[in-house]
PDB file of C-alpha atoms and ligand atoms in Angstrom:
ATOM      1  CA  MET S   1     100.181 110.162 111.961  1.00  0.00           C
ATOM      2  CA  ILE S   2     100.699 113.958 111.761  1.00  0.00           C
ATOM      3  CA  LYS S   3     103.945 115.271 113.211  1.00  0.00           C
ATOM      4  CA  LEU S   4     105.261 118.811 113.274  1.00  0.00           C
ATOM      5  CA  LEU S   5     108.899 118.979 114.297  1.00  0.00           C
ATOM      6  CA  ASN S   6     110.253 122.399 115.288  1.00  0.00           C
ATOM      7  CA  VAL S   7     108.189 124.082 112.615  1.00  0.00           C
ATOM      8  CA  THR S   8     108.749 127.783 112.022  1.00  0.00           C
ATOM      9  CA  LYS S   9     107.014 129.676 109.235  1.00  0.00           C
ATOM     10  CA  VAL S  10     108.290 133.075 108.183  1.00  0.00           C
ATOM     11  CA  TYR S  11     106.370 134.672 105.306  1.00  0.00           C
ATOM     12  CA  PRO S  12     108.350 136.604 102.648  1.00  0.00           C
ATOM     13  CA  ASN S  13     107.271 139.893 104.263  1.00  0.00           C
ATOM     14  CA  GLY S  14     109.058 138.849 107.455  1.00  0.00           C
ATOM     15  CA  VAL S  15     105.957 137.887 109.497  1.00  0.00           C
ATOM     16  CA  ARG S  16     106.768 134.964 111.766  1.00  0.00           C
ATOM     17  CA  ALA S  17     103.411 133.147 111.635  1.00  0.00           C
ATOM     18  CA  LEU S  18     104.565 130.016 113.489  1.00  0.00           C
ATOM     19  CA  GLN S  19     107.471 129.613 115.823  1.00  0.00           C
ATOM     20  CA  ASP S  20     109.121 126.337 116.761  1.00  0.00           C
ATOM     21  CA  ILE S  21     105.959 124.233 116.850  1.00  0.00           C
ATOM     22  CA  THR S  22     106.364 120.570 117.764  1.00  0.00           C
ATOM     23  CA  LEU S  23     103.284 118.378 118.099  1.00  0.00           C
ATOM     24  CA  THR S  24     101.848 115.001 117.179  1.00  0.00           C
ATOM     25  CA  ILE S  25      98.275 114.232 116.208  1.00  0.00           C
ATOM     26  CA  GLU S  26      97.395 110.550 116.277  1.00  0.00           C
ATOM     27  CA  LYS S  27      95.238 108.750 113.773  1.00  0.00           C
ATOM     28  CA  GLY S  28      91.563 109.120 114.661  1.00  0.00           C
ATOM     29  CA  GLU S  29      91.918 112.134 116.967  1.00  0.00           C
ATOM     30  CA  PHE S  30      89.568 115.138 116.981  1.00  0.00           C
ATOM     31  CA  VAL S  31      91.612 118.245 117.696  1.00  0.00           C
ATOM     32  CA  PHE S  32      90.551 121.849 118.083  1.00  0.00           C
ATOM     33  CA  LEU S  33      93.105 124.403 117.011  1.00  0.00           C
ATOM     34  CA  VAL S  34      92.344 127.622 118.819  1.00  0.00           C
ATOM     35  CA  GLY S  35      93.766 131.084 119.269  1.00  0.00           C
ATOM     36  CA  PRO S  36      92.948 134.680 118.450  1.00  0.00           C
ATOM     37  CA  SER S  37      92.983 136.024 114.922  1.00  0.00           C
ATOM     38  CA  GLY S  38      96.550 136.112 113.606  1.00  0.00           C
ATOM     39  CA  ALA S  39      97.714 133.333 115.964  1.00  0.00           C
ATOM     40  CA  GLY S  40      98.821 131.120 113.079  1.00  0.00           C
ATOM     41  CA  LYS S  41      95.923 128.639 112.833  1.00  0.00           C
ATOM     42  CA  SER S  42      95.403 128.972 109.063  1.00  0.00           C
ATOM     43  CA  THR S  43      99.123 128.814 108.445  1.00  0.00           C
ATOM     44  CA  LEU S  44      99.400 125.567 110.406  1.00  0.00           C
ATOM     45  CA  ILE S  45      96.500 124.092 108.439  1.00  0.00           C
ATOM     46  CA  LYS S  46      98.017 125.183 105.117  1.00  0.00           C
ATOM     47  CA  LEU S  47     101.251 123.393 106.009  1.00  0.00           C
ATOM     48  CA  LEU S  48      99.352 120.104 106.284  1.00  0.00           C
ATOM     49  CA  PHE S  49      98.256 120.028 102.657  1.00  0.00           C
ATOM     50  CA  ARG S  50     101.351 121.813 101.369  1.00  0.00           C
ATOM     51  CA  GLU S  51      99.628 125.021 100.450  1.00  0.00           C
ATOM     52  CA  GLU S  52     102.555 126.526 102.379  1.00  0.00           C
ATOM     53  CA  SER S  53     105.905 125.008 103.368  1.00  0.00           C
ATOM     54  CA  PRO S  54     107.764 125.490 106.644  1.00  0.00           C
ATOM     55  CA  THR S  55     110.752 127.828 106.660  1.00  0.00           C
ATOM     56  CA  TYR S  56     112.423 125.619 109.277  1.00  0.00           C
ATOM     57  CA  GLY S  57     111.449 122.235 110.654  1.00  0.00           C
ATOM     58  CA  HIS S  58     109.478 119.347 109.214  1.00  0.00           C
ATOM     59  CA  VAL S  59     105.889 118.284 108.642  1.00  0.00           C
ATOM     60  CA  LEU S  60     105.425 114.511 108.562  1.00  0.00           C
ATOM     61  CA  ILE S  61     102.228 112.819 107.489  1.00  0.00           C
ATOM     62  CA  ALA S  62     102.030 109.043 107.860  1.00  0.00           C
ATOM     63  CA  GLY S  63     105.785 109.089 108.471  1.00  0.00           C
ATOM     64  CA  LYS S  64     106.573 111.001 105.275  1.00  0.00           C
ATOM     65  CA  ASN S  65     108.250 114.382 105.212  1.00  0.00           C
ATOM     66  CA  ILE S  66     105.833 116.173 102.897  1.00  0.00           C
ATOM     67  CA  ALA S  67     108.454 118.727 101.844  1.00  0.00           C
ATOM     68  CA  ARG S  68     110.155 115.850 100.026  1.00  0.00           C
ATOM     69  CA  LEU S  69     107.129 114.932  97.916  1.00  0.00           C
ATOM     70  CA  ARG S  70     107.612 115.368  94.212  1.00  0.00           C
ATOM     71  CA  LYS S  71     105.181 117.648  92.396  1.00  0.00           C
ATOM     72  CA  SER S  72     103.415 114.622  90.951  1.00  0.00           C
ATOM     73  CA  GLN S  73     102.814 113.253  94.474  1.00  0.00           C
ATOM     74  CA  ILE S  74     101.117 116.371  95.866  1.00  0.00           C
ATOM     75  CA  PRO S  75      97.680 115.508  94.415  1.00  0.00           C
ATOM     76  CA  ILE S  76      97.913 112.140  96.206  1.00  0.00           C
ATOM     77  CA  LEU S  77      98.598 113.937  99.504  1.00  0.00           C
ATOM     78  CA  ARG S  78      95.662 116.284  98.901  1.00  0.00           C
ATOM     79  CA  ARG S  79      93.345 113.386  98.127  1.00  0.00           C
ATOM     80  CA  ASN S  80      94.120 112.058 101.583  1.00  0.00           C
ATOM     81  CA  ILE S  81      93.329 115.356 103.262  1.00  0.00           C
ATOM     82  CA  GLY S  82      89.865 116.848 102.934  1.00  0.00           C
ATOM     83  CA  VAL S  83      89.723 120.599 103.484  1.00  0.00           C
ATOM     84  CA  VAL S  84      86.790 122.775 104.556  1.00  0.00           C
ATOM     85  CA  PHE S  85      86.952 126.571 104.648  1.00  0.00           C
ATOM     86  CA  GLN S  86      84.977 129.305 106.366  1.00  0.00           C
ATOM     87  CA  ASP S  87      83.640 130.643 103.047  1.00  0.00           C
ATOM     88  CA  PHE S  88      82.528 127.217 101.684  1.00  0.00           C
ATOM     89  CA  ARG S  89      84.228 127.735  98.275  1.00  0.00           C
ATOM     90  CA  LEU S  90      81.543 126.006  96.225  1.00  0.00           C
ATOM     91  CA  LEU S  91      81.221 126.405  92.470  1.00  0.00           C
ATOM     92  CA  GLU S  92      78.191 128.685  92.091  1.00  0.00           C
ATOM     93  CA  ASP S  93      77.165 127.367  88.681  1.00  0.00           C
ATOM     94  CA  ARG S  94      77.036 123.752  89.835  1.00  0.00           C
ATOM     95  CA  THR S  95      74.486 121.933  91.931  1.00  0.00           C
ATOM     96  CA  ALA S  96      75.277 120.298  95.268  1.00  0.00           C
ATOM     97  CA  PHE S  97      75.594 116.980  93.442  1.00  0.00           C
ATOM     98  CA  GLU S  98      77.923 118.446  90.815  1.00  0.00           C
ATOM     99  CA  ASN S  99      80.087 120.237  93.381  1.00  0.00           C
ATOM    100  CA  VAL S 100      80.728 116.931  95.114  1.00  0.00           C
ATOM    101  CA  SER S 101      81.034 114.759  91.993  1.00  0.00           C
ATOM    102  CA  PHE S 102      83.507 117.245  90.501  1.00  0.00           C
ATOM    103  CA  ALA S 103      85.908 116.373  93.325  1.00  0.00           C
ATOM    104  CA  MET S 104      85.637 112.718  92.349  1.00  0.00           C
ATOM    105  CA  GLU S 105      85.723 112.905  88.587  1.00  0.00           C
ATOM    106  CA  VAL S 106      89.375 113.827  88.466  1.00  0.00           C
ATOM    107  CA  LEU S 107      90.059 110.367  89.831  1.00  0.00           C
ATOM    108  CA  GLU S 108      89.301 107.211  87.991  1.00  0.00           C
ATOM    109  CA  HIS S 109      85.816 106.094  88.910  1.00  0.00           C
ATOM    110  CA  SER S 110      82.948 104.733  86.876  1.00  0.00           C
ATOM    111  CA  LYS S 111      79.851 106.898  86.453  1.00  0.00           C
ATOM    112  CA  LYS S 112      77.891 104.472  88.588  1.00  0.00           C
ATOM    113  CA  GLU S 113      80.465 104.571  91.398  1.00  0.00           C
ATOM    114  CA  ILE S 114      80.403 108.367  91.364  1.00  0.00           C
ATOM    115  CA  GLN S 115      76.590 108.472  91.473  1.00  0.00           C
ATOM    116  CA  GLN S 116      76.431 106.081  94.410  1.00  0.00           C
ATOM    117  CA  ARG S 117      79.214 107.697  96.389  1.00  0.00           C
ATOM    118  CA  VAL S 118      77.953 111.270  95.903  1.00  0.00           C
ATOM    119  CA  HIS S 119      74.429 110.272  96.915  1.00  0.00           C
ATOM    120  CA  HIS S 120      75.860 108.472  99.935  1.00  0.00           C
ATOM    121  CA  VAL S 121      77.913 111.424 101.214  1.00  0.00           C
ATOM    122  CA  LEU S 122      75.172 113.991 100.573  1.00  0.00           C
ATOM    123  CA  ASN S 123      72.812 111.728 102.483  1.00  0.00           C
ATOM    124  CA  LEU S 124      75.377 111.449 105.281  1.00  0.00           C
ATOM    125  CA  VAL S 125      75.587 115.240 105.704  1.00  0.00           C
ATOM    126  CA  GLY S 126      71.782 115.483 105.741  1.00  0.00           C
ATOM    127  CA  LEU S 127      71.184 116.924 102.274  1.00  0.00           C
ATOM    128  CA  LYS S 128      69.279 114.090 100.669  1.00  0.00           C
ATOM    129  CA  ASP S 129      66.514 116.425  99.497  1.00  0.00           C
ATOM    130  CA  ARG S 130      68.778 119.266  98.359  1.00  0.00           C
ATOM    131  CA  ILE S 131      70.976 117.357  95.925  1.00  0.00           C
ATOM    132  CA  HIS S 132      69.978 119.328  92.836  1.00  0.00           C
ATOM    133  CA  CYS S 133      70.035 122.779  94.409  1.00  0.00           C
ATOM    134  CA  TYR S 134      72.574 125.413  93.430  1.00  0.00           C
ATOM    135  CA  PRO S 135      74.571 127.084  96.218  1.00  0.00           C
ATOM    136  CA  HIS S 136      72.449 130.265  96.081  1.00  0.00           C
ATOM    137  CA  GLN S 137      69.368 128.131  96.806  1.00  0.00           C
ATOM    138  CA  LEU S 138      70.943 126.771  99.995  1.00  0.00           C
ATOM    139  CA  SER S 139      71.385 128.274 103.456  1.00  0.00           C
ATOM    140  CA  GLY S 140      74.893 128.880 104.806  1.00  0.00           C
ATOM    141  CA  GLY S 141      74.702 125.739 106.912  1.00  0.00           C
ATOM    142  CA  GLU S 142      73.564 123.687 103.919  1.00  0.00           C
ATOM    143  CA  GLN S 143      76.374 125.095 101.780  1.00  0.00           C
ATOM    144  CA  GLN S 144      78.875 124.114 104.434  1.00  0.00           C
ATOM    145  CA  ARG S 145      77.369 120.609 104.454  1.00  0.00           C
ATOM    146  CA  VAL S 146      77.969 120.398 100.695  1.00  0.00           C
ATOM    147  CA  ALA S 147      81.565 121.530 101.263  1.00  0.00           C
ATOM    148  CA  ILE S 148      81.985 118.851 103.943  1.00  0.00           C
ATOM    149  CA  ALA S 149      80.504 116.205 101.622  1.00  0.00           C
ATOM    150  CA  ARG S 150      82.977 117.296  98.954  1.00  0.00           C
ATOM    151  CA  ALA S 151      85.846 117.106 101.462  1.00  0.00           C
ATOM    152  CA  ILE S 152      85.052 113.526 102.473  1.00  0.00           C
ATOM    153  CA  VAL S 153      83.917 112.073  99.157  1.00  0.00           C
ATOM    154  CA  ASN S 154      87.324 110.560  98.395  1.00  0.00           C
ATOM    155  CA  ARG S 155      87.502 108.996 101.883  1.00  0.00           C
ATOM    156  CA  PRO S 156      90.435 111.064 103.175  1.00  0.00           C
ATOM    157  CA  HIS S 157      92.265 109.931 106.315  1.00  0.00           C
ATOM    158  CA  ILE S 158      92.379 113.513 107.564  1.00  0.00           C
ATOM    159  CA  LEU S 159      89.789 116.296 107.476  1.00  0.00           C
ATOM    160  CA  VAL S 160      90.955 119.826 108.222  1.00  0.00           C
ATOM    161  CA  ALA S 161      88.439 122.591 108.732  1.00  0.00           C
ATOM    162  CA  ASP S 162      89.549 126.218 108.949  1.00  0.00           C
ATOM    163  CA  GLU S 163      86.919 128.211 110.883  1.00  0.00           C
ATOM    164  CA  PRO S 164      84.136 126.108 109.300  1.00  0.00           C
ATOM    165  CA  THR S 165      81.471 127.817 111.407  1.00  0.00           C
ATOM    166  CA  GLY S 166      82.835 131.350 111.067  1.00  0.00           C
ATOM    167  CA  ASN S 167      79.975 132.450 108.792  1.00  0.00           C
ATOM    168  CA  LEU S 168      77.196 130.555 110.561  1.00  0.00           C
ATOM    169  CA  ASP S 169      74.780 131.317 113.379  1.00  0.00           C
ATOM    170  CA  PRO S 170      75.310 129.578 116.756  1.00  0.00           C
ATOM    171  CA  GLU S 171      72.616 126.928 116.231  1.00  0.00           C
ATOM    172  CA  THR S 172      73.884 125.974 112.762  1.00  0.00           C
ATOM    173  CA  SER S 173      77.461 126.020 114.090  1.00  0.00           C
ATOM    174  CA  LYS S 174      76.532 123.392 116.679  1.00  0.00           C
ATOM    175  CA  GLU S 175      75.030 121.197 113.948  1.00  0.00           C
ATOM    176  CA  ILE S 176      78.148 121.492 111.793  1.00  0.00           C
ATOM    177  CA  LEU S 177      80.328 120.593 114.798  1.00  0.00           C
ATOM    178  CA  LYS S 178      78.121 117.574 115.441  1.00  0.00           C
ATOM    179  CA  LEU S 179      78.574 116.500 111.830  1.00  0.00           C
ATOM    180  CA  LEU S 180      82.369 116.818 112.107  1.00  0.00           C
ATOM    181  CA  ILE S 181      82.282 114.777 115.319  1.00  0.00           C
ATOM    182  CA  ASP S 182      80.241 112.074 113.526  1.00  0.00           C
ATOM    183  CA  ILE S 183      82.790 112.008 110.706  1.00  0.00           C
ATOM    184  CA  ASN S 184      85.547 111.661 113.306  1.00  0.00           C
ATOM    185  CA  ARG S 185      83.692 108.750 114.922  1.00  0.00           C
ATOM    186  CA  SER S 186      83.752 106.946 111.617  1.00  0.00           C
ATOM    187  CA  GLY S 187      87.570 106.965 111.825  1.00  0.00           C
ATOM    188  CA  THR S 188      88.701 110.184 110.135  1.00  0.00           C
ATOM    189  CA  THR S 189      91.212 112.376 111.951  1.00  0.00           C
ATOM    190  CA  VAL S 190      89.651 115.845 112.278  1.00  0.00           C
ATOM    191  CA  ILE S 191      91.471 119.115 112.919  1.00  0.00           C
ATOM    192  CA  MET S 192      89.205 122.103 113.352  1.00  0.00           C
ATOM    193  CA  ALA S 193      90.508 125.652 113.698  1.00  0.00           C
ATOM    194  CA  THR S 194      88.144 127.979 115.496  1.00  0.00           C
ATOM    195  CA  HIS S 195      88.071 130.941 117.795  1.00  0.00           C
ATOM    196  CA  GLU S 196      84.588 130.102 119.060  1.00  0.00           C
ATOM    197  CA  TRP S 197      85.025 128.967 122.619  1.00  0.00           C
ATOM    198  CA  SER S 198      81.385 128.067 123.019  1.00  0.00           C
ATOM    199  CA  LEU S 199      81.936 125.267 120.487  1.00  0.00           C
ATOM    200  CA  VAL S 200      85.215 124.129 122.020  1.00  0.00           C
ATOM    201  CA  ASN S 201      83.634 123.980 125.437  1.00  0.00           C
ATOM    202  CA  ARG S 202      80.799 121.787 124.164  1.00  0.00           C
ATOM    203  CA  ALA S 203      83.080 118.908 123.333  1.00  0.00           C
ATOM    204  CA  ASN S 204      85.691 117.258 125.511  1.00  0.00           C
ATOM    205  CA  ASN S 205      88.377 117.121 122.877  1.00  0.00           C
ATOM    206  CA  ARG S 206      92.034 117.935 122.744  1.00  0.00           C
ATOM    207  CA  VAL S 207      92.626 121.661 122.372  1.00  0.00           C
ATOM    208  CA  ILE S 208      95.844 122.983 120.860  1.00  0.00           C
ATOM    209  CA  ALA S 209      96.156 126.697 121.536  1.00  0.00           C
ATOM    210  CA  LEU S 210      98.321 129.064 119.530  1.00  0.00           C
ATOM    211  CA  ASP S 211      99.081 132.669 120.279  1.00  0.00           C
ATOM    212  CA  LYS S 212     101.330 134.896 118.171  1.00  0.00           C
ATOM    213  CA  GLY S 213     102.671 131.846 116.370  1.00  0.00           C
ATOM    214  CA  LYS S 214     103.596 129.945 119.532  1.00  0.00           C
ATOM    215  CA  LEU S 215     102.060 126.822 120.975  1.00  0.00           C
ATOM    216  CA  VAL S 216     100.774 128.025 124.336  1.00  0.00           C
ATOM    217  CA  SER S 217      98.868 124.959 125.508  1.00  0.00           C
ATOM    218  CA  ASP S 218      98.008 121.454 124.403  1.00  0.00           C
ATOM    219  CA  GLY S 219      95.491 119.388 126.270  1.00  0.00           C
ATOM    220  CA  GLU S 220      91.865 118.953 127.157  1.00  0.00           C
ATOM    221  CA  LYS S 221      91.604 121.897 129.499  1.00  0.00           C
ATOM    222  CA  VAL S 222      90.507 125.179 128.053  1.00  0.00           C
ATOM    223  CA  LEU S 223      92.766 127.809 129.558  1.00  0.00           C
ATOM    224  CA  PHE S 224      91.478 130.806 127.680  1.00  0.00           C
ATOM    225  CA  ALA S 225      87.773 130.668 128.415  1.00  0.00           C
ATOM    226  CA  HIS S 226      87.798 134.422 129.024  1.00  0.00           C
ATOM    227  CA  GLU S 227      88.172 134.999 125.288  1.00  0.00           C
ATOM    228  CA  GLY S 228      84.460 134.397 124.957  1.00  0.00           C
TER     229      GLY S 228
HETATM  230  P1  LIG I   1      94.946 132.800 112.071  1.00  0.00           P
HETATM  231  O1  LIG I   1      94.454 131.755 111.137  1.00  0.00           O
HETATM  232  O2  LIG I   1      95.157 132.270 113.461  1.00  0.00           O
HETATM  233  O3  LIG I   1      94.130 134.040 112.059  1.00  0.00           O
HETATM  234  P2  LIG I   1      97.115 133.168 110.161  1.00  0.00           P
HETATM  235  O4  LIG I   1      97.857 131.880 110.043  1.00  0.00           O
HETATM  236  O5  LIG I   1      96.146 133.520 109.098  1.00  0.00           O
HETATM  237  O6  LIG I   1      96.425 133.225 111.605  1.00  0.00           O
HETATM  238  O7  LIG I   1      98.157 134.362 110.259  1.00  0.00           O
HETATM  239  C1  LIG I   1      99.276 134.354 111.138  1.00  0.00           C
HETATM  240  C2  LIG I   1     100.121 135.599 110.827  1.00  0.00           C
HETATM  241  O8  LIG I   1     100.703 135.459 109.535  1.00  0.00           O
HETATM  242  C3  LIG I   1      99.334 136.903 110.800  1.00  0.00           C
HETATM  243  O9  LIG I   1     100.172 137.922 111.310  1.00  0.00           O
HETATM  244  C4  LIG I   1      99.066 137.102 109.319  1.00  0.00           C
HETATM  245  O10 LIG I   1      98.919 138.478 109.013  1.00  0.00           O
HETATM  246  C5  LIG I   1     100.317 136.528 108.693  1.00  0.00           C
HETATM  247  N1  LIG I   1     100.096 135.976 107.350  1.00  0.00           N
HETATM  248  C6  LIG I   1      99.212 135.007 107.013  1.00  0.00           C
HETATM  249  N2  LIG I   1      99.301 134.707 105.721  1.00  0.00           N
HETATM  250  C7  LIG I   1     100.273 135.509 105.199  1.00  0.00           C
HETATM  251  C8  LIG I   1     100.855 135.665 103.897  1.00  0.00           C
HETATM  252  N3  LIG I   1     100.456 134.919 102.868  1.00  0.00           N
HETATM  253  N4  LIG I   1     101.825 136.573 103.760  1.00  0.00           N
HETATM  254  C9  LIG I   1     102.245 137.297 104.803  1.00  0.00           C
HETATM  255  N5  LIG I   1     101.763 137.203 106.059  1.00  0.00           N
HETATM  256  C10 LIG I   1     100.782 136.308 106.256  1.00  0.00           C
END
């Protein structure tokens, strides 16, 4: 369902962030994307929702070369890919409910549908009692749960999370990972970039490792456990 074919990304300043990456991620997989800072994890994730485009090679999603999408089709691609970031990126002047419903309102849904769906996803991420709180009234873990609810509210096929636990303590990080695993079990393909080996080692998932823009391993075995 996601295919990278000989993807190289060179930024305008000459940095080669990804070099000749070829990989396939099947529908329904949970994949960790690991590697030290600067390895190219964020760049790879940005290619998936066309925040960046490859310099060479192709990115295919559901068989479609996403470089060929017309401008008008990009929102459709992005609706099918939920994105979660390390810094949550919530709107500070909106409640948890409003942050999530805002992601839905741009589509065509009735008020009632929006109400039901937003309540459902906030319930799913464990925030039933925090619906009307503003981000500053929520802990980091709770804010990330709102961001995850927002990312899944439109039922995307793919959820990408770029260092989603980077700002969270170890206990909260484990809970967020558990939530992402639950979302994966409900059928969503999940790609999670992280450099936290303790999390990777907790789950027995596929691990794609990048280093200096190159794919250095792809499999279940963690080869870089020494990175702590
Ligand atoms: P990671 O997410 O693994 O830390 P990144 O994909 O952010 O890695 O970065 C890979 C390399 O590309 C780094 O050397 C980084 O400095 C560089 N880079 C990332 N974004 C840009 C950009 N917009 N312009 C120029 N260089 C960039």
